[in-house]
């Protein structure tokens, strides 16, 4: 399995500085990185920071989340097929919601090949102190990126007094008690902190996940169905029983009387079914908070 890191953070927070420094550290350990970089503009300015010998996929004029998820899946599939690498780094735009960005990483087709270590969010410490100056919508996104981080960099601390630095750490810890918080300048983070992350639940290849999994903050879970068919009604009844901390599900669900497992997608309460004309693996990826607590057996 290849380790995957998702770099999140608001516009101008220092993500690209962190990316170039992490790439340097990986190379020093003789690990080969690959990068997927998402930018909102037409020109790949940030990608110029990535050296020519590193496999790089760019997504311009769009978001890695939402409609871009299928493109991201194709980019990951292409990297897995055509390139040798040890670690995949996905840098999202500053306008990407971390849950949607995480959703884009997962496909039941290659979920077992990737080990998502976690979301690393870079937060501009000065902006945190001045967050009330942001519009409500922008402030909400800024806060969501911080709330869902597994590792949180309080960046640009050189611009703050000691008292302000202490206040930032105290407030961030209160807002996201799950994350390890590191005060940084220029987005510098020791590689060992990234390597110590373990964000996602492990894959269980039994008919259906039965063993308890330690509760995680924001994570994922891969369910594999073997010799089990459901009616759409049974499955949707189970979906409706889920807590609202389950944000996304996608995969292929075996339905009684239907030849191939159907493509199933769920996002924030909305369900979509699509027929598949090719027999796809009957697997489902669940993304949310504390996914280990979800009663999978209740599907029956």
PDB file of C-alpha atoms in Angstrom:
ATOM      1  CA  UNK A   1       0.000   0.000   0.000  1.00  0.00           C
ATOM      2  CA  UNK A   2       1.113   3.521  -0.775  1.00  0.00           C
ATOM      3  CA  UNK A   3       0.863   6.227   1.858  1.00  0.00           C
ATOM      4  CA  UNK A   4      -1.275   9.240   0.932  1.00  0.00           C
ATOM      5  CA  UNK A   5      -1.245  12.675   2.552  1.00  0.00           C
ATOM      6  CA  UNK A   6      -3.877  15.295   1.856  1.00  0.00           C
ATOM      7  CA  UNK A   7      -2.571  18.849   2.259  1.00  0.00           C
ATOM      8  CA  UNK A   8      -5.319  21.319   3.089  1.00  0.00           C
ATOM      9  CA  UNK A   9      -5.312  24.961   4.007  1.00  0.00           C
ATOM     10  CA  UNK A  10      -6.694  28.344   3.159  1.00  0.00           C
ATOM     11  CA  UNK A  11      -5.481  30.451   0.247  1.00  0.00           C
ATOM     12  CA  UNK A  12      -2.001  31.808   0.983  1.00  0.00           C
ATOM     13  CA  UNK A  13      -1.560  29.791   4.170  1.00  0.00           C
ATOM     14  CA  UNK A  14       1.731  28.196   3.109  1.00  0.00           C
ATOM     15  CA  UNK A  15       0.714  24.803   1.648  1.00  0.00           C
ATOM     16  CA  UNK A  16       3.142  24.960  -1.273  1.00  0.00           C
ATOM     17  CA  UNK A  17       6.046  25.862   1.021  1.00  0.00           C
ATOM     18  CA  UNK A  18       5.153  22.814   3.123  1.00  0.00           C
ATOM     19  CA  UNK A  19       4.891  20.651  -0.001  1.00  0.00           C
ATOM     20  CA  UNK A  20       8.366  21.544  -1.307  1.00  0.00           C
ATOM     21  CA  UNK A  21       9.935  20.968   2.118  1.00  0.00           C
ATOM     22  CA  UNK A  22       8.212  17.588   2.600  1.00  0.00           C
ATOM     23  CA  UNK A  23       9.348  16.516  -0.889  1.00  0.00           C
ATOM     24  CA  UNK A  24      12.914  17.420   0.072  1.00  0.00           C
ATOM     25  CA  UNK A  25      12.682  15.296   3.241  1.00  0.00           C
ATOM     26  CA  UNK A  26      11.190  12.330   1.377  1.00  0.00           C
ATOM     27  CA  UNK A  27      14.034  12.413  -1.151  1.00  0.00           C
ATOM     28  CA  UNK A  28      16.588  12.498   1.652  1.00  0.00           C
ATOM     29  CA  UNK A  29      15.070   9.212   2.861  1.00  0.00           C
ATOM     30  CA  UNK A  30      15.215   7.794  -0.685  1.00  0.00           C
ATOM     31  CA  UNK A  31      11.429   7.755  -0.901  1.00  0.00           C
ATOM     32  CA  UNK A  32       9.885   8.728  -4.221  1.00  0.00           C
ATOM     33  CA  UNK A  33       6.909  11.112  -3.983  1.00  0.00           C
ATOM     34  CA  UNK A  34       4.145  11.716  -6.504  1.00  0.00           C
ATOM     35  CA  UNK A  35       1.945  14.807  -6.411  1.00  0.00           C
ATOM     36  CA  UNK A  36      -1.590  15.717  -7.455  1.00  0.00           C
ATOM     37  CA  UNK A  37      -1.966  19.470  -7.367  1.00  0.00           C
ATOM     38  CA  UNK A  38      -5.276  21.264  -7.700  1.00  0.00           C
ATOM     39  CA  UNK A  39      -5.395  24.922  -8.691  1.00  0.00           C
ATOM     40  CA  UNK A  40      -8.310  27.244  -9.355  1.00  0.00           C
ATOM     41  CA  UNK A  41      -6.668  29.298 -12.104  1.00  0.00           C
ATOM     42  CA  UNK A  42      -5.741  28.519 -15.690  1.00  0.00           C
ATOM     43  CA  UNK A  43      -1.988  28.576 -15.121  1.00  0.00           C
ATOM     44  CA  UNK A  44      -0.090  26.071 -12.946  1.00  0.00           C
ATOM     45  CA  UNK A  45       1.895  28.569 -10.884  1.00  0.00           C
ATOM     46  CA  UNK A  46       2.242  26.407  -7.776  1.00  0.00           C
ATOM     47  CA  UNK A  47       3.222  23.306  -9.734  1.00  0.00           C
ATOM     48  CA  UNK A  48       6.398  25.047 -10.858  1.00  0.00           C
ATOM     49  CA  UNK A  49       7.634  24.387  -7.322  1.00  0.00           C
ATOM     50  CA  UNK A  50       7.603  20.625  -8.005  1.00  0.00           C
ATOM     51  CA  UNK A  51      10.793  19.266  -9.520  1.00  0.00           C
ATOM     52  CA  UNK A  52      10.693  17.730 -12.987  1.00  0.00           C
ATOM     53  CA  UNK A  53      11.589  14.182 -11.857  1.00  0.00           C
ATOM     54  CA  UNK A  54       8.498  13.866  -9.629  1.00  0.00           C
ATOM     55  CA  UNK A  55       5.297  12.392 -11.131  1.00  0.00           C
ATOM     56  CA  UNK A  56       2.817  15.278 -11.146  1.00  0.00           C
ATOM     57  CA  UNK A  57      -0.841  15.487 -12.089  1.00  0.00           C
ATOM     58  CA  UNK A  58      -2.475  18.896 -12.285  1.00  0.00           C
ATOM     59  CA  UNK A  59      -6.132  19.845 -12.126  1.00  0.00           C
ATOM     60  CA  UNK A  60      -6.671  23.403 -13.315  1.00  0.00           C
ATOM     61  CA  UNK A  61      -9.803  25.546 -13.262  1.00  0.00           C
ATOM     62  CA  UNK A  62     -11.756  23.457 -10.842  1.00  0.00           C
ATOM     63  CA  UNK A  63     -12.041  21.940  -7.441  1.00  0.00           C
ATOM     64  CA  UNK A  64     -10.639  18.538  -6.526  1.00  0.00           C
ATOM     65  CA  UNK A  65     -13.964  17.921  -4.822  1.00  0.00           C
ATOM     66  CA  UNK A  66     -17.523  17.669  -6.149  1.00  0.00           C
ATOM     67  CA  UNK A  67     -17.522  17.384  -9.954  1.00  0.00           C
ATOM     68  CA  UNK A  68     -13.740  17.010  -9.954  1.00  0.00           C
ATOM     69  CA  UNK A  69     -13.822  13.795  -7.919  1.00  0.00           C
ATOM     70  CA  UNK A  70     -14.070  11.545 -10.996  1.00  0.00           C
ATOM     71  CA  UNK A  71     -11.140  13.364 -12.614  1.00  0.00           C
ATOM     72  CA  UNK A  72      -9.101  12.906  -9.459  1.00  0.00           C
ATOM     73  CA  UNK A  73      -9.883   9.192  -9.420  1.00  0.00           C
ATOM     74  CA  UNK A  74      -8.661   8.974 -13.022  1.00  0.00           C
ATOM     75  CA  UNK A  75      -5.471  10.851 -12.115  1.00  0.00           C
ATOM     76  CA  UNK A  76      -4.764   8.510  -9.202  1.00  0.00           C
ATOM     77  CA  UNK A  77      -5.477   5.453 -11.353  1.00  0.00           C
ATOM     78  CA  UNK A  78      -3.087   6.805 -13.977  1.00  0.00           C
ATOM     79  CA  UNK A  79      -0.358   7.379 -11.383  1.00  0.00           C
ATOM     80  CA  UNK A  80      -0.786   3.862  -9.989  1.00  0.00           C
ATOM     81  CA  UNK A  81      -0.532   2.316 -13.458  1.00  0.00           C
ATOM     82  CA  UNK A  82       2.219   4.412 -15.028  1.00  0.00           C
ATOM     83  CA  UNK A  83       4.562   5.555 -12.258  1.00  0.00           C
ATOM     84  CA  UNK A  84       6.752   4.134  -9.543  1.00  0.00           C
ATOM     85  CA  UNK A  85       6.312   6.063  -6.309  1.00  0.00           C
ATOM     86  CA  UNK A  86       6.231   5.470  -2.555  1.00  0.00           C
ATOM     87  CA  UNK A  87       4.181   8.398  -1.248  1.00  0.00           C
ATOM     88  CA  UNK A  88       1.324  10.350  -2.835  1.00  0.00           C
ATOM     89  CA  UNK A  89       0.731  13.963  -1.789  1.00  0.00           C
ATOM     90  CA  UNK A  90      -2.510  15.654  -2.817  1.00  0.00           C
ATOM     91  CA  UNK A  91      -2.527  19.418  -2.443  1.00  0.00           C
ATOM     92  CA  UNK A  92      -6.029  20.850  -2.570  1.00  0.00           C
ATOM     93  CA  UNK A  93      -6.984  24.391  -3.494  1.00  0.00           C
ATOM     94  CA  UNK A  94      -7.535  26.815  -0.662  1.00  0.00           C
ATOM     95  CA  UNK A  95     -11.228  26.685  -1.571  1.00  0.00           C
ATOM     96  CA  UNK A  96     -11.658  22.932  -1.025  1.00  0.00           C
ATOM     97  CA  UNK A  97     -13.646  21.501   1.871  1.00  0.00           C
ATOM     98  CA  UNK A  98     -11.532  18.734   3.498  1.00  0.00           C
ATOM     99  CA  UNK A  99     -14.350  16.151   3.543  1.00  0.00           C
ATOM    100  CA  UNK A 100     -14.999  16.621  -0.169  1.00  0.00           C
ATOM    101  CA  UNK A 101     -11.285  16.488  -0.900  1.00  0.00           C
ATOM    102  CA  UNK A 102     -10.958  13.249   1.084  1.00  0.00           C
ATOM    103  CA  UNK A 103     -13.935  11.862  -0.817  1.00  0.00           C
ATOM    104  CA  UNK A 104     -12.110  12.512  -4.090  1.00  0.00           C
ATOM    105  CA  UNK A 105      -9.205  10.301  -2.993  1.00  0.00           C
ATOM    106  CA  UNK A 106     -11.357   7.230  -2.545  1.00  0.00           C
ATOM    107  CA  UNK A 107     -12.570   4.846  -5.164  1.00  0.00           C
ATOM    108  CA  UNK A 108     -13.600   1.272  -4.367  1.00  0.00           C
ATOM    109  CA  UNK A 109     -11.458   0.322  -7.378  1.00  0.00           C
ATOM    110  CA  UNK A 110      -8.163   1.150  -5.681  1.00  0.00           C
ATOM    111  CA  UNK A 111      -8.992   1.848  -2.017  1.00  0.00           C
ATOM    112  CA  UNK A 112      -6.977  -1.206  -0.946  1.00  0.00           C
ATOM    113  CA  UNK A 113      -3.861   0.151  -2.665  1.00  0.00           C
ATOM    114  CA  UNK A 114      -3.839   3.451  -0.762  1.00  0.00           C
ATOM    115  CA  UNK A 115      -3.224   4.128   2.911  1.00  0.00           C
ATOM    116  CA  UNK A 116      -4.550   7.609   3.638  1.00  0.00           C
ATOM    117  CA  UNK A 117      -2.433   8.743   6.564  1.00  0.00           C
ATOM    118  CA  UNK A 118      -4.346  11.931   7.210  1.00  0.00           C
ATOM    119  CA  UNK A 119      -5.254  15.528   6.458  1.00  0.00           C
ATOM    120  CA  UNK A 120      -2.490  18.016   7.146  1.00  0.00           C
ATOM    121  CA  UNK A 121      -3.921  21.535   7.363  1.00  0.00           C
ATOM    122  CA  UNK A 122      -1.832  24.693   7.267  1.00  0.00           C
ATOM    123  CA  UNK A 123      -3.494  27.569   9.122  1.00  0.00           C
ATOM    124  CA  UNK A 124      -2.322  31.175   8.867  1.00  0.00           C
ATOM    125  CA  UNK A 125      -1.972  32.129  12.550  1.00  0.00           C
ATOM    126  CA  UNK A 126      -2.459  35.836  11.857  1.00  0.00           C
ATOM    127  CA  UNK A 127      -5.610  35.114   9.868  1.00  0.00           C
ATOM    128  CA  UNK A 128      -6.931  32.957  12.703  1.00  0.00           C
ATOM    129  CA  UNK A 129      -6.689  35.922  15.075  1.00  0.00           C
ATOM    130  CA  UNK A 130      -8.403  38.124  12.475  1.00  0.00           C
ATOM    131  CA  UNK A 131     -10.976  35.568  11.302  1.00  0.00           C
ATOM    132  CA  UNK A 132     -13.893  37.838  12.245  1.00  0.00           C
ATOM    133  CA  UNK A 133     -12.907  40.087   9.325  1.00  0.00           C
ATOM    134  CA  UNK A 134     -13.752  37.296   6.845  1.00  0.00           C
ATOM    135  CA  UNK A 135     -17.181  36.980   5.241  1.00  0.00           C
ATOM    136  CA  UNK A 136     -19.355  34.320   6.952  1.00  0.00           C
ATOM    137  CA  UNK A 137     -19.009  31.860   4.047  1.00  0.00           C
ATOM    138  CA  UNK A 138     -15.229  32.216   3.794  1.00  0.00           C
ATOM    139  CA  UNK A 139     -14.823  32.053   7.563  1.00  0.00           C
ATOM    140  CA  UNK A 140     -16.897  28.859   7.668  1.00  0.00           C
ATOM    141  CA  UNK A 141     -14.621  27.170   5.108  1.00  0.00           C
ATOM    142  CA  UNK A 142     -11.495  28.365   6.957  1.00  0.00           C
ATOM    143  CA  UNK A 143     -12.843  26.901  10.206  1.00  0.00           C
ATOM    144  CA  UNK A 144     -13.932  23.615   8.594  1.00  0.00           C
ATOM    145  CA  UNK A 145     -10.446  23.068   7.153  1.00  0.00           C
ATOM    146  CA  UNK A 146      -9.039  23.458  10.649  1.00  0.00           C
ATOM    147  CA  UNK A 147     -11.714  21.372  12.388  1.00  0.00           C
ATOM    148  CA  UNK A 148     -11.106  18.287  10.242  1.00  0.00           C
ATOM    149  CA  UNK A 149      -7.293  18.266  10.349  1.00  0.00           C
ATOM    150  CA  UNK A 150      -5.384  15.327  11.780  1.00  0.00           C
ATOM    151  CA  UNK A 151      -2.186  17.397  11.915  1.00  0.00           C
ATOM    152  CA  UNK A 152      -2.513  21.177  12.181  1.00  0.00           C
ATOM    153  CA  UNK A 153       0.271  23.623  11.388  1.00  0.00           C
ATOM    154  CA  UNK A 154      -0.123  27.021  13.046  1.00  0.00           C
ATOM    155  CA  UNK A 155       1.959  28.755  10.392  1.00  0.00           C
ATOM    156  CA  UNK A 156       3.522  32.226  10.189  1.00  0.00           C
ATOM    157  CA  UNK A 157       4.144  32.376  13.936  1.00  0.00           C
ATOM    158  CA  UNK A 158       7.058  34.730  13.239  1.00  0.00           C
ATOM    159  CA  UNK A 159       4.442  37.448  12.628  1.00  0.00           C
ATOM    160  CA  UNK A 160       3.005  37.136  16.160  1.00  0.00           C
ATOM    161  CA  UNK A 161       4.056  38.119  19.656  1.00  0.00           C
ATOM    162  CA  UNK A 162       4.633  35.343  22.179  1.00  0.00           C
ATOM    163  CA  UNK A 163       1.291  36.105  23.798  1.00  0.00           C
ATOM    164  CA  UNK A 164      -0.480  35.889  20.418  1.00  0.00           C
ATOM    165  CA  UNK A 165       1.276  32.588  19.636  1.00  0.00           C
ATOM    166  CA  UNK A 166       0.057  31.111  22.927  1.00  0.00           C
ATOM    167  CA  UNK A 167      -3.478  32.354  22.255  1.00  0.00           C
ATOM    168  CA  UNK A 168      -3.521  30.789  18.763  1.00  0.00           C
ATOM    169  CA  UNK A 169      -2.426  27.373  20.045  1.00  0.00           C
ATOM    170  CA  UNK A 170      -4.909  27.489  22.943  1.00  0.00           C
ATOM    171  CA  UNK A 171      -7.821  28.439  20.679  1.00  0.00           C
ATOM    172  CA  UNK A 172      -6.931  25.954  17.928  1.00  0.00           C
ATOM    173  CA  UNK A 173      -6.622  23.133  20.468  1.00  0.00           C
ATOM    174  CA  UNK A 174     -10.047  24.003  21.806  1.00  0.00           C
ATOM    175  CA  UNK A 175     -11.554  24.076  18.330  1.00  0.00           C
ATOM    176  CA  UNK A 176      -9.918  20.829  17.156  1.00  0.00           C
ATOM    177  CA  UNK A 177      -8.862  18.741  20.182  1.00  0.00           C
ATOM    178  CA  UNK A 178      -8.101  15.737  17.946  1.00  0.00           C
ATOM    179  CA  UNK A 179      -5.236  17.303  16.018  1.00  0.00           C
ATOM    180  CA  UNK A 180      -1.576  17.571  16.943  1.00  0.00           C
ATOM    181  CA  UNK A 181      -0.726  21.279  16.650  1.00  0.00           C
ATOM    182  CA  UNK A 182       2.702  22.406  15.492  1.00  0.00           C
ATOM    183  CA  UNK A 183       3.789  26.035  15.431  1.00  0.00           C
ATOM    184  CA  UNK A 184       5.706  26.705  12.240  1.00  0.00           C
ATOM    185  CA  UNK A 185       7.236  29.291   9.958  1.00  0.00           C
ATOM    186  CA  UNK A 186       7.425  28.735   6.190  1.00  0.00           C
ATOM    187  CA  UNK A 187       5.284  25.604   6.565  1.00  0.00           C
ATOM    188  CA  UNK A 188       8.160  23.457   7.822  1.00  0.00           C
ATOM    189  CA  UNK A 189       7.048  20.176   9.367  1.00  0.00           C
ATOM    190  CA  UNK A 190       9.269  17.213  10.358  1.00  0.00           C
ATOM    191  CA  UNK A 191       8.523  14.195   8.185  1.00  0.00           C
ATOM    192  CA  UNK A 192       8.273  11.945  11.262  1.00  0.00           C
ATOM    193  CA  UNK A 193       5.113  13.809  12.350  1.00  0.00           C
ATOM    194  CA  UNK A 194       3.486  12.949   9.030  1.00  0.00           C
ATOM    195  CA  UNK A 195       4.669   9.349   9.214  1.00  0.00           C
ATOM    196  CA  UNK A 196       3.161   8.976  12.697  1.00  0.00           C
ATOM    197  CA  UNK A 197      -0.319   9.911  11.432  1.00  0.00           C
ATOM    198  CA  UNK A 198      -2.896   7.159  11.178  1.00  0.00           C
ATOM    199  CA  UNK A 199      -6.184   8.615  10.073  1.00  0.00           C
ATOM    200  CA  UNK A 200      -8.122   5.803   8.461  1.00  0.00           C
ATOM    201  CA  UNK A 201      -9.585   2.568   9.694  1.00  0.00           C
ATOM    202  CA  UNK A 202      -8.037  -0.600   8.328  1.00  0.00           C
ATOM    203  CA  UNK A 203      -9.638  -2.727   5.630  1.00  0.00           C
ATOM    204  CA  UNK A 204     -11.379  -5.860   6.849  1.00  0.00           C
ATOM    205  CA  UNK A 205     -11.865  -8.500   4.150  1.00  0.00           C
ATOM    206  CA  UNK A 206     -14.538 -10.529   5.905  1.00  0.00           C
ATOM    207  CA  UNK A 207     -18.029 -10.702   4.399  1.00  0.00           C
ATOM    208  CA  UNK A 208     -18.835  -7.513   6.237  1.00  0.00           C
ATOM    209  CA  UNK A 209     -16.884  -5.599   8.865  1.00  0.00           C
ATOM    210  CA  UNK A 210     -17.698  -7.063  12.247  1.00  0.00           C
ATOM    211  CA  UNK A 211     -14.794  -6.268  14.527  1.00  0.00           C
ATOM    212  CA  UNK A 212     -14.853  -3.048  16.554  1.00  0.00           C
ATOM    213  CA  UNK A 213     -12.469  -0.407  15.208  1.00  0.00           C
ATOM    214  CA  UNK A 214     -11.050   2.341  17.381  1.00  0.00           C
ATOM    215  CA  UNK A 215     -13.063   5.517  16.928  1.00  0.00           C
ATOM    216  CA  UNK A 216     -11.308   7.983  14.661  1.00  0.00           C
ATOM    217  CA  UNK A 217     -11.926  11.684  14.082  1.00  0.00           C
ATOM    218  CA  UNK A 218     -12.387  12.084  10.325  1.00  0.00           C
ATOM    219  CA  UNK A 219     -11.614   8.828   8.596  1.00  0.00           C
ATOM    220  CA  UNK A 220     -12.753   6.165   6.187  1.00  0.00           C
ATOM    221  CA  UNK A 221     -13.804   2.560   6.193  1.00  0.00           C
ATOM    222  CA  UNK A 222     -13.915   0.041   3.361  1.00  0.00           C
ATOM    223  CA  UNK A 223     -16.670  -2.587   3.460  1.00  0.00           C
ATOM    224  CA  UNK A 224     -16.542  -5.631   1.176  1.00  0.00           C
ATOM    225  CA  UNK A 225     -19.735  -7.589   0.461  1.00  0.00           C
ATOM    226  CA  UNK A 226     -19.403 -11.302  -0.274  1.00  0.00           C
ATOM    227  CA  UNK A 227     -22.367 -13.522  -1.026  1.00  0.00           C
ATOM    228  CA  UNK A 228     -24.815 -10.892   0.221  1.00  0.00           C
ATOM    229  CA  UNK A 229     -27.650  -9.205  -1.690  1.00  0.00           C
ATOM    230  CA  UNK A 230     -29.945  -6.464  -0.425  1.00  0.00           C
ATOM    231  CA  UNK A 231     -33.099  -4.870  -1.708  1.00  0.00           C
ATOM    232  CA  UNK A 232     -32.726  -1.154  -2.384  1.00  0.00           C
ATOM    233  CA  UNK A 233     -35.289  -0.523   0.355  1.00  0.00           C
ATOM    234  CA  UNK A 234     -33.307  -2.528   2.930  1.00  0.00           C
ATOM    235  CA  UNK A 235     -30.134  -0.671   2.069  1.00  0.00           C
ATOM    236  CA  UNK A 236     -31.750   2.761   2.119  1.00  0.00           C
ATOM    237  CA  UNK A 237     -33.408   2.000   5.455  1.00  0.00           C
ATOM    238  CA  UNK A 238     -29.921   1.289   6.829  1.00  0.00           C
ATOM    239  CA  UNK A 239     -28.579   4.510   5.290  1.00  0.00           C
ATOM    240  CA  UNK A 240     -31.330   6.520   6.994  1.00  0.00           C
ATOM    241  CA  UNK A 241     -30.340   5.017  10.343  1.00  0.00           C
ATOM    242  CA  UNK A 242     -26.797   6.421  10.114  1.00  0.00           C
ATOM    243  CA  UNK A 243     -25.656   9.339  12.293  1.00  0.00           C
ATOM    244  CA  UNK A 244     -25.243  12.723  10.598  1.00  0.00           C
ATOM    245  CA  UNK A 245     -21.473  12.446  11.089  1.00  0.00           C
ATOM    246  CA  UNK A 246     -21.371  10.142   8.042  1.00  0.00           C
ATOM    247  CA  UNK A 247     -20.773  12.564   5.178  1.00  0.00           C
ATOM    248  CA  UNK A 248     -20.046  10.416   2.142  1.00  0.00           C
ATOM    249  CA  UNK A 249     -20.448   6.863   0.891  1.00  0.00           C
ATOM    250  CA  UNK A 250     -19.736   5.474  -2.526  1.00  0.00           C
ATOM    251  CA  UNK A 251     -19.242   2.058  -4.000  1.00  0.00           C
ATOM    252  CA  UNK A 252     -20.944  -0.880  -5.653  1.00  0.00           C
ATOM    253  CA  UNK A 253     -23.798  -2.577  -3.795  1.00  0.00           C
ATOM    254  CA  UNK A 254     -25.226  -6.012  -4.742  1.00  0.00           C
ATOM    255  CA  UNK A 255     -29.013  -5.692  -5.151  1.00  0.00           C
ATOM    256  CA  UNK A 256     -31.434  -8.623  -5.374  1.00  0.00           C
ATOM    257  CA  UNK A 257     -32.550  -9.340  -8.931  1.00  0.00           C
ATOM    258  CA  UNK A 258     -29.945  -6.995 -10.477  1.00  0.00           C
ATOM    259  CA  UNK A 259     -27.204  -8.665 -12.484  1.00  0.00           C
ATOM    260  CA  UNK A 260     -24.263  -6.420 -11.485  1.00  0.00           C
ATOM    261  CA  UNK A 261     -23.661  -4.516  -8.249  1.00  0.00           C
ATOM    262  CA  UNK A 262     -25.162  -1.022  -8.625  1.00  0.00           C
ATOM    263  CA  UNK A 263     -23.176   2.169  -8.246  1.00  0.00           C
ATOM    264  CA  UNK A 264     -24.311   3.789  -4.988  1.00  0.00           C
ATOM    265  CA  UNK A 265     -23.487   7.328  -3.898  1.00  0.00           C
ATOM    266  CA  UNK A 266     -24.492   9.187  -0.758  1.00  0.00           C
ATOM    267  CA  UNK A 267     -23.693  12.778   0.233  1.00  0.00           C
ATOM    268  CA  UNK A 268     -25.202  14.742   3.110  1.00  0.00           C
ATOM    269  CA  UNK A 269     -28.495  12.841   3.109  1.00  0.00           C
ATOM    270  CA  UNK A 270     -28.878  12.501  -0.671  1.00  0.00           C
ATOM    271  CA  UNK A 271     -28.876   9.020  -2.235  1.00  0.00           C
ATOM    272  CA  UNK A 272     -28.160   8.115  -5.856  1.00  0.00           C
ATOM    273  CA  UNK A 273     -28.304   4.721  -7.598  1.00  0.00           C
ATOM    274  CA  UNK A 274     -26.970   4.027 -11.085  1.00  0.00           C
ATOM    275  CA  UNK A 275     -26.945   0.708 -12.983  1.00  0.00           C
ATOM    276  CA  UNK A 276     -23.544  -0.761 -13.899  1.00  0.00           C
ATOM    277  CA  UNK A 277     -23.100  -2.668 -17.153  1.00  0.00           C
ATOM    278  CA  UNK A 278     -19.805  -4.181 -16.046  1.00  0.00           C
ATOM    279  CA  UNK A 279     -19.449  -6.397 -12.975  1.00  0.00           C
ATOM    280  CA  UNK A 280     -17.638  -4.186 -10.470  1.00  0.00           C
ATOM    281  CA  UNK A 281     -16.266  -5.318  -7.090  1.00  0.00           C
ATOM    282  CA  UNK A 282     -18.955  -5.187  -4.394  1.00  0.00           C
ATOM    283  CA  UNK A 283     -17.285  -2.687  -2.094  1.00  0.00           C
ATOM    284  CA  UNK A 284     -18.393   0.444  -0.278  1.00  0.00           C
ATOM    285  CA  UNK A 285     -16.274   3.301   1.095  1.00  0.00           C
ATOM    286  CA  UNK A 286     -17.679   5.212   4.091  1.00  0.00           C
ATOM    287  CA  UNK A 287     -16.278   8.631   5.012  1.00  0.00           C
ATOM    288  CA  UNK A 288     -17.123  10.566   8.144  1.00  0.00           C
ATOM    289  CA  UNK A 289     -16.337  11.062  11.794  1.00  0.00           C
ATOM    290  CA  UNK A 290     -15.982   8.058  14.091  1.00  0.00           C
ATOM    291  CA  UNK A 291     -16.676   5.648  11.234  1.00  0.00           C
ATOM    292  CA  UNK A 292     -15.572   2.782  13.462  1.00  0.00           C
ATOM    293  CA  UNK A 293     -18.754   3.190  15.487  1.00  0.00           C
ATOM    294  CA  UNK A 294     -21.099   2.623  12.522  1.00  0.00           C
ATOM    295  CA  UNK A 295     -23.181  -0.545  12.815  1.00  0.00           C
ATOM    296  CA  UNK A 296     -22.425  -2.255   9.508  1.00  0.00           C
ATOM    297  CA  UNK A 297     -24.149  -5.469  10.582  1.00  0.00           C
ATOM    298  CA  UNK A 298     -27.395  -3.482  10.665  1.00  0.00           C
ATOM    299  CA  UNK A 299     -27.488  -3.588   6.858  1.00  0.00           C
ATOM    300  CA  UNK A 300     -28.977  -7.097   6.979  1.00  0.00           C
TER     301      UNK A 300
END
